[in-house]
Amino acid sequence: MTGIEIYKYLPKTNCKKCGFPTCLAFAMKVAQKQVDISLCPELSEESRRIIEAASRPPIKLISIGKHRKIEIGNETVLFRHEKTFYHQPGLVVRIRDTQQLDDVISLVKGISDYSIERVGLKLSLNGFALENESRNADDFTKLAEMVSSNTDLPLVLMSSEPTVMKSALGKIAQDRPLIYAADKDNWREMTQLALNYQCPLTVFEPQGLSQLAELVELVSQRGVEDIILDPGIPCSSNSVDTLTQLRRMAIKSSYKSLGYPIITFPGSAASLKEEAMLAALHITKYAGIIVLDHFSPGTIYPLLTLRLNIYTDPQKPIQVTAGVYPINDPQETSPLAVTTDFSLTYFSIAGELQSSAFPCWLLVCDTGGLSVLTAWAAGKFTAARIAKTIKQFDIANNINHRSIIIPGYVAVIKGELEEELPGWKIMVGPREAMDIGNYLKWKWQAEVSH
Amino acid sequence: MSHLGIPVEKWVGKVQEVKLGGNGRKSVVVGGESTLPFLHFEGSIPNRPAIAVEVQDKEPTDWPLQLLSAWGDVVKEPVSWARKAVEYGADIIVLRLRSAHPEQGNSGAKEAEQVVAEILSAIDIPLIILGTDVVEKDNEVLLAASEIARGQRVALGNCIDKNYRAIAASCLANGHVAVAKTPNDVNLAKQLNILLHEVGLPLNSVLHDPTTGSLGYGLEYTYSVIERLKLACLTGDEMTVTPIICTIGEESWRQKESRATEGIPPSWGAHEERAITWESLTAITLITAGSNVVVLRHPRTVELIKHVLEEGKRH
Ligand code: B12
Ligand code: SF4
């Protein structure tokens, strides 16, 4: 919206309460996104909504939960190479109110504590979707209360019955759960609940995208702003169709009524492994919340890794700083190994060195954040560069031996490195980091016992 | 739904169809789509991505035990291995001439001819033959394989900037397809296709391997390179029309997550489940990017990917 367009909606009284001399001056600043429209206290609710809707990003940023929030939306592109994908989809696990409460507690605790260390980051799951399978308000409310008191992760409350929803919201609305879902029959009541309890609302409409858009309009006209879409997509690879259409509607057509994050249910009709495949499709193609029906670390770990990969900024590789890193309290007799400053590379080898329990030194070369072979092929992990780095960090004065272990993938630089570092012994390590423990045990031990 | 005006792209380009096999043998056609993966509403996708299964000409020494034992004794013998792979649902067999590698047996043209001839007569689906990636050696064994497979329309690789003339000439002479390989770069991929085109190999006889990074180990780079190649093709770049092949199994089974069974945190989960999911997620994600042939290693991955792809077709 331009300043003039915004101005049309303002009271035009120049009352200055916003801190600007005139309504027009204020409108201009809002158009430049320098101030927020909410600074005008005289604006009608209706006008504020119109202006906000027009100036919000193509996919609205929605946050769910209170502590470890799920934040999704605000995406700007269809393909990650065009810029980047910003907000990783939330992966949540479904629990039904017909399940044994004891089992539920331990599952909830297990999932809340579940985490994987990868590339120096902690990857975890993001919440729970509680389903009212019993159709009973008490069971559902009890489950909601119990899960809420055993986790700080966000919740999705799933019931199509407004009275059941109300009962649960009455107890846990302060957690800001996502309400699932308003449909064509119950939308009036669900909308009211979302407004009363200030919670985000899912709009479910499987008949088609125009029907979905119509329902979203009805709900947002009544004042609900935080919306999640459920187009009820099929449990197959065809779901990519609908997910792509929605993303294009939001981004290419700037169609506001479909400019919200999407929730998907890859587990509903599938085995564990199929669920993982569909969840993978939904991670790469545009889901905002993915509800899983299984919690099995052997598939969760790969899914979390995929999510991290797809949402990595393609413009800048994650790097660590060049330097010499002590691992397991090394001495001057401890082995020295060299690697590059690509974060993934560094953490792969550093992690293995650490778990080998061998004290050692890890020298990290500046390659601009490239993997071992990429850096070598790009001329940035050469014998000369390694020799220079050794001098730069004064390695020779900090260790009392003259041996250096190089990655197995760059065995070809051994000769050149011998020339660059006269008097040094160049040891070719294993190719994969996971074999470094054994290498140190056999090759390094043999080396020092000479 | 039409009044919503869902944006449908008017793509002008189309992925080249490449046929393997035929001539008495079952044939498999890959490529041919005029839209992005799975977008049936917008264009035609005549051929689903093909599933190729990797077989090596000698027992692999660097495969994890769990992967080897999923195949059993057949890994000792390429012909039975290939037969078994057909049983497990392979659309195409990829034969890797591992024993020809100078450091892994250094076998020569004669051995290559023999194993190729045996496999061709034992199976009736198409064959892709990959060499050692040592240029001089590949010139010897791939060219010999090409001769012996004359008329069977196999694919031969890898065809890189250093050996493309020889491979292209041999593909032309014997009616085969080249597997062009470039390292992770849209422009390099395009350049090699241009070179192949210039030496007279029509692009309906080229598959392109733009280099695979496994889940967790460079996947996102591969993903975007493939997606960009597909977009270039669909928007009319004639030198990016070649169907894409990805060596999924080779990359994912090399990684720690697929190999490690001990000394790892419980949050990594059960080894077999994790390793198979690692391979399957790498596969499905690169299929989503636009891969037309995925080369897999584990029988369960083959089954799973096939199931997901066929399930999608039925709806
Ligand atoms: C992703 C990728 C890229 C990305 C870069 C990602 C990055 N930040 O580095 C991009 C697309 C930018 C890229 C570009 C290029 N790439 Co590139 N790339 C890859 C790919 C697919 C994966 C690399 C990766 O991330 N590996 C994961 C990391 C963790 O592996 P790693 O660093 O080797 O670490 C492992 C081990 O080495 C070991 N380790 C690490 N440190 C140490 C230390 C010690 C002491 C020990 C013992 C072990 C050890 O631990 C790790 C786990 O086991 C590989 C192919 C492949 N499938 O591997 C090609 C590959 C590395 N690239 C290659 C090439 C040629 C290039 C280019 C030169 C192409 C070009 N001409 O444009 C450019 C150069 C870049 C430039 N000029 O800036 C070639 C190298 C060929 C060769 N043998 O020399 C490869 C092998 C592809 C191929 N088969 O041709 N690439
Ligand atoms: S507060 Fe509102 S009405 Fe008053 S001057 Fe500012 S914009 Fe105009």
Short mmCIF file of C-alpha atoms and ligand atoms in Angstrom, two decimals, chain A residues 10-11 13-18 20 22-23 26 40-42, ligand 2:
data_model
loop_
_atom_site.label_atom_id
_atom_site.label_comp_id
_atom_site.label_asym_id
_atom_site.label_seq_id
_atom_site.Cartn_x
_atom_site.Cartn_y
_atom_site.Cartn_z
CA LEU A 10 -7.01 7.22 8.57
CA PRO A 11 -9.40 9.52 10.52
CA THR A 13 -8.22 14.68 12.04
CA ASN A 14 -4.52 15.44 12.47
CA CYS A 15 -4.89 14.91 16.22
CA LYS A 16 -1.13 14.12 16.57
CA LYS A 17 -1.64 11.28 19.05
CA CYS A 18 0.53 9.10 16.85
CA PHE A 20 3.26 12.89 13.79
CA THR A 22 -0.55 15.08 10.34
CA CYS A 23 -2.33 11.90 9.36
CA PHE A 26 2.03 9.29 9.58
CA CYS A 40 -2.79 5.59 15.71
CA PRO A 41 -5.27 5.06 18.55
CA GLU A 42 -8.13 6.62 16.60
S1 SF4 C 2 -3.16 9.56 15.63
FE1 SF4 C 2 -4.28 8.90 13.87
S2 SF4 C 2 -5.80 10.40 13.58
FE2 SF4 C 2 -4.34 11.30 14.95
S3 SF4 C 2 -2.91 12.32 13.60
FE3 SF4 C 2 -2.07 10.38 13.90
S4 SF4 C 2 -2.88 9.26 12.21
FE4 SF4 C 2 -4.13 11.05 12.33
#
